[in-house]
Short mmCIF file of C-alpha atoms in Angstrom, two decimals:
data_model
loop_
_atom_site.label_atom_id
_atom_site.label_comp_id
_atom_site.label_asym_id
_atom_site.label_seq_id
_atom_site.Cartn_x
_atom_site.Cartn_y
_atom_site.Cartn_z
CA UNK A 1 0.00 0.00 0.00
CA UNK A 2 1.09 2.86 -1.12
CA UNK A 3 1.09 6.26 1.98
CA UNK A 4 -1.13 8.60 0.06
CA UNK A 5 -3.69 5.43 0.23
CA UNK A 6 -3.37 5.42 3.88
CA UNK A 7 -5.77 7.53 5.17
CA UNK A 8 -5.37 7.87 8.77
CA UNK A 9 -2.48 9.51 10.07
CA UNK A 10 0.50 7.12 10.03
CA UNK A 11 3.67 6.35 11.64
CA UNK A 12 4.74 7.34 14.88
CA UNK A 13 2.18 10.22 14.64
CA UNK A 14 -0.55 8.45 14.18
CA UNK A 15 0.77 6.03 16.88
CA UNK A 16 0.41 8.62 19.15
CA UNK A 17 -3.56 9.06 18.04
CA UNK A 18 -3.81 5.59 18.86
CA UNK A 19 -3.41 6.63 22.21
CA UNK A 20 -5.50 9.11 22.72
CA UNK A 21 -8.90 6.87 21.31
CA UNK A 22 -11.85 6.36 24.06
CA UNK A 23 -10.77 2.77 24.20
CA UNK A 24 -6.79 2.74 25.09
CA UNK A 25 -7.58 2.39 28.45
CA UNK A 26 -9.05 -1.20 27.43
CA UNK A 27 -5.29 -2.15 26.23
CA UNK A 28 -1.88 -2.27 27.03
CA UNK A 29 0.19 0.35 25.31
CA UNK A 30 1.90 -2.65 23.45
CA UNK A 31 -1.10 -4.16 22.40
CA UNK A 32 -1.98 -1.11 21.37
CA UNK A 33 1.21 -1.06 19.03
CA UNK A 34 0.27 -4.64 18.00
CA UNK A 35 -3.28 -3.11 16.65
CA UNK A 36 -1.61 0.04 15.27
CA UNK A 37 0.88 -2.37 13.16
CA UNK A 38 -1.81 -4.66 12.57
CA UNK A 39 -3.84 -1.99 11.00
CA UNK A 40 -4.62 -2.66 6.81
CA UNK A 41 -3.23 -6.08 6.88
CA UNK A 42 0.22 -5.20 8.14
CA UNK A 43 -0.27 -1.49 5.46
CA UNK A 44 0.61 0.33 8.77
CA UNK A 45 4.15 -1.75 9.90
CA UNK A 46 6.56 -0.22 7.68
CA UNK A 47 5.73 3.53 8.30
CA UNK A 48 5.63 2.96 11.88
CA UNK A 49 9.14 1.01 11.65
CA UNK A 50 10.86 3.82 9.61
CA UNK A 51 9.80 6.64 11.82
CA UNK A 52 10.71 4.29 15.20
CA UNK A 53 13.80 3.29 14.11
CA UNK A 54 14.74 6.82 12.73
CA UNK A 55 13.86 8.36 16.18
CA UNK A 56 16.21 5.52 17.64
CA UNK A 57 18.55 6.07 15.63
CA UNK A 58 18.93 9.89 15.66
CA UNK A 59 20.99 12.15 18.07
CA UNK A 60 18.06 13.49 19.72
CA UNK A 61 18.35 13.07 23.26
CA UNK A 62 16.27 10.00 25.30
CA UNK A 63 14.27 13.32 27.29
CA UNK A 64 13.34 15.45 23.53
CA UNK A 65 11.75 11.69 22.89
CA UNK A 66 9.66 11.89 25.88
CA UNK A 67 8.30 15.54 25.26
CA UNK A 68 7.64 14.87 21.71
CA UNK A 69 5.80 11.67 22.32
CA UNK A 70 3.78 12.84 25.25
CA UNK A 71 2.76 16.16 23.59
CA UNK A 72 1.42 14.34 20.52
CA UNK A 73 -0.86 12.21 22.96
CA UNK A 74 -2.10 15.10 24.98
CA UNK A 75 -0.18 13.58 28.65
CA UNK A 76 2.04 15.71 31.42
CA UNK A 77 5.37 15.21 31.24
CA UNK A 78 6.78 14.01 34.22
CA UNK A 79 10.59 13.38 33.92
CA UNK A 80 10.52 11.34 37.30
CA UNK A 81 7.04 9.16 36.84
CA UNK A 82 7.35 7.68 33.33
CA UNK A 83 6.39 4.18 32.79
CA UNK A 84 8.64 3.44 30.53
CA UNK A 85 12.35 5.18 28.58
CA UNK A 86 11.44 6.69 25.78
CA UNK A 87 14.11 4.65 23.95
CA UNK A 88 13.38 1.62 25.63
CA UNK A 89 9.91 2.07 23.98
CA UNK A 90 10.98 3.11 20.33
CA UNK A 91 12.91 -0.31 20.62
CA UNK A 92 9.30 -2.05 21.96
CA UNK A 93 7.95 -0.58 18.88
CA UNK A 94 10.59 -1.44 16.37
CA UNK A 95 10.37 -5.15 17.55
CA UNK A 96 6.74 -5.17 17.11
CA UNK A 97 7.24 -4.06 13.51
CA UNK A 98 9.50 -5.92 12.49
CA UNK A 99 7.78 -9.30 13.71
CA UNK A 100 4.51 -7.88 12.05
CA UNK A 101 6.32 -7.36 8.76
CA UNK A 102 7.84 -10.69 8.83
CA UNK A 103 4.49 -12.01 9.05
CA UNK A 104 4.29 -11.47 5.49
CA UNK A 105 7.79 -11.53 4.18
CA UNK A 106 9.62 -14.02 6.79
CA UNK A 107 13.15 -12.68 6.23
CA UNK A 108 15.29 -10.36 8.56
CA UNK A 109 14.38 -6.81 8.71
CA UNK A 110 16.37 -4.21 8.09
CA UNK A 111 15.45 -1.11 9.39
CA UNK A 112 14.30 1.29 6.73
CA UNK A 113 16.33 4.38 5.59
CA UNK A 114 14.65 8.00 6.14
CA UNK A 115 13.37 8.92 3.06
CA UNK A 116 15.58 11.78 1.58
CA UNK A 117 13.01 15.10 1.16
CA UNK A 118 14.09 18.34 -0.85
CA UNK A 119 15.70 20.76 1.52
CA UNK A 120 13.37 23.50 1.08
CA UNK A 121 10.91 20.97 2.78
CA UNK A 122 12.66 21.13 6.12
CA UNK A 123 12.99 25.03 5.84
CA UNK A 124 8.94 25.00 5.47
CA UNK A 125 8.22 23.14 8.28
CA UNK A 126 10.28 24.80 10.47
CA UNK A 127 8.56 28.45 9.35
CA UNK A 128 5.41 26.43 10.29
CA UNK A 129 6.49 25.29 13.42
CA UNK A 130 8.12 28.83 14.86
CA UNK A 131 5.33 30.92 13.31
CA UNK A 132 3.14 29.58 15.65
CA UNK A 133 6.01 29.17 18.40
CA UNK A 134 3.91 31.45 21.31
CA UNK A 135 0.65 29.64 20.91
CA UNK A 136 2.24 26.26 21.15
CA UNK A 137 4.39 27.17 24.24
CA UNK A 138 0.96 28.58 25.75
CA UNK A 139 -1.12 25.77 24.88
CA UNK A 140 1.88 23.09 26.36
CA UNK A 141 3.78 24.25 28.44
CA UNK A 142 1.04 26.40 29.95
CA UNK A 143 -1.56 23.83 30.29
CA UNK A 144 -3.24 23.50 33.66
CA UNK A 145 -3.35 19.43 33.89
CA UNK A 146 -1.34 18.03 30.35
CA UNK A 147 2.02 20.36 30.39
CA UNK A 148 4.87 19.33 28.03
CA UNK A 149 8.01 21.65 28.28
CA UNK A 150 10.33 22.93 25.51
CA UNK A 151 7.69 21.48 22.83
CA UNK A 152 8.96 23.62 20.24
CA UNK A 153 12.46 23.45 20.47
CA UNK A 154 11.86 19.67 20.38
CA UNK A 155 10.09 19.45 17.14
CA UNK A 156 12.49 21.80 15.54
CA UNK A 157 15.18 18.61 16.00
CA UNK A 158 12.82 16.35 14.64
CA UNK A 159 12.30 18.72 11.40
CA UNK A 160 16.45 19.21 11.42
CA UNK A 161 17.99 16.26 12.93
CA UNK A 162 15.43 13.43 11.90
CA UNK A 163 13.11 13.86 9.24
CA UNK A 164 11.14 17.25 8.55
CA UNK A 165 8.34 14.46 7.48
CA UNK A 166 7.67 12.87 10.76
CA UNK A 167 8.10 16.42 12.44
CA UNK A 168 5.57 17.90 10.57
CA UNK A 169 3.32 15.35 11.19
CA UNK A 170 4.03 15.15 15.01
CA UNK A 171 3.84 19.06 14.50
CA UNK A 172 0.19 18.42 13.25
CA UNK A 173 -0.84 16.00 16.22
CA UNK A 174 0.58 18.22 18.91
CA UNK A 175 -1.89 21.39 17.10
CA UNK A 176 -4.85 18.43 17.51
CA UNK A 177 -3.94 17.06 20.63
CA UNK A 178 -3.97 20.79 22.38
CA UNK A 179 -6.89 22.39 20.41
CA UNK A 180 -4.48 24.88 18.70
CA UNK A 181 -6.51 27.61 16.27
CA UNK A 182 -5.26 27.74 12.96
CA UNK A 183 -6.10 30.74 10.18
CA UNK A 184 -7.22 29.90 6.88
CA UNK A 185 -3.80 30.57 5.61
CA UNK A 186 -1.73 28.53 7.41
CA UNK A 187 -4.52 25.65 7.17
CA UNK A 188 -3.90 26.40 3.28
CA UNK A 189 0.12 25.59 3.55
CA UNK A 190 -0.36 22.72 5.76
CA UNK A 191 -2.43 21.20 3.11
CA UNK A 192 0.05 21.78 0.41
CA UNK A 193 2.98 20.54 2.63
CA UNK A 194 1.31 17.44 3.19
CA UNK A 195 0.20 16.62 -0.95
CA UNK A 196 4.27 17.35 -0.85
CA UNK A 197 5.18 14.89 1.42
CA UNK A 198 2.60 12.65 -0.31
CA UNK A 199 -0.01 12.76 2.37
CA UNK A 200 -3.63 11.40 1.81
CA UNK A 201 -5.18 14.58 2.05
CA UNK A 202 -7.32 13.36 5.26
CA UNK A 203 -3.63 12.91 7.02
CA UNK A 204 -3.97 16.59 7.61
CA UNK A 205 -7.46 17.17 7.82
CA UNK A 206 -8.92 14.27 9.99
CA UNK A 207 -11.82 16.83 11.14
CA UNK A 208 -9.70 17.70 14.87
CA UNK A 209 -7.50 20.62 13.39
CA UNK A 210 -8.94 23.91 15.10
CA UNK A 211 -9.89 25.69 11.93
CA UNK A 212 -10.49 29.22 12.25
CA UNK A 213 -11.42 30.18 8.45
CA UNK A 214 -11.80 33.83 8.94
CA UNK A 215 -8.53 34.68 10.42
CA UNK A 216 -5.57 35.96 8.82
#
């Protein structure tokens, strides 16, 4: 399957929206990542894998992990009550992939290279992501019962150190996850980034971005 025929947010994003459905609290967050890869036949495993094992991979440090992952659920961060490392976890997630991809092809897995996106990509997320840099901080770091620190700062490694794909789209779930307003122009670019990164357009507009039509 190809990703513009996925249409639910995919990956490690969409992993994350997973988590936030009325019925996680019936599962264990690696059954949950069972279901996730499990979705479409096995159609979710390799996106999930690439963006897991690309986070693992990467320089960011174990805590930017945690903030990232518990701002795109919508969940305080609280440094010294995790259940579980946040590498410790991508690793969880990578071994669930991989043993759902075998499934299908029962050879070793290798983990999948980052796909390699034109520059000017990465330099349009990152506009996206510091022009709305105050309402973000407000809406995380300033929430009364779900604050996430340094949010910002966190997704602008993603977008430069990892993949500007998986931070725009964890850039998109952290908007949704905190009820961020949007004007009709920036909903307008988001679109367009996504048909660039090869999005099915419901990727971006899964009816929870905060759409505010008539401002500027």
């Amino acid at each position: 399957m190809e990703r513009k025929d996925i249409w639910i947010d995919f990956g490690f994003s969409g992993l994350t929206k997973w988590f936030g459905s009325p019925w996680a609290g019936e599962h264990t967050p690696l059954e949950i990542v069972v279901l996730a890869a499990d979705w479409g036949e096995g159609a979710y495993a390799p996106t999930l894998l690439e963006d897991a094992a690309g986070l693992l991979d990467s320089p960011l440090p174990t805590r930017v992990i945690d903030i990232l992952w518990c701002a795109a659920v919508g969940m305080e961060f609280v440094p010294d009550a995790r259940w579980v490392d946040g590498r410790d976890w991508l690793r969880r997630i990578v071994d669930v992939c991989e043993e759902r991809i075998r499934r299908d092809e029962p050879r070793s897995v290798a983990h999948p290279q980052v796909s390699e996106w034109d520059p000017e990509l990465k330099d349009a997320v990152l506009a996206e992501v510091r022009a709305l840099a105050p309402e973000l901080d407000r809406a995380t770091a300033g929430h009364p019962y779900y604050g996430v620190p340094e949010v910002v700062p966190s997704l602008e490694r993603v977008v430069t150190e990892v993949d500007p794909d998986l931070g725009f789209r964890l850039f998109l779930r952290v908007l949704k996850a905190y009820l961020v307003p949007i004007s009709e122009s920036q909903h307008r670019r988001y679109r367009e980034l996504g048909a660039r990164f090869g999005y099915n357009e419901s990727v971006v507009d899964d009816g929870t971005l905060q759409f505010m039509p008539r401002a500027n």
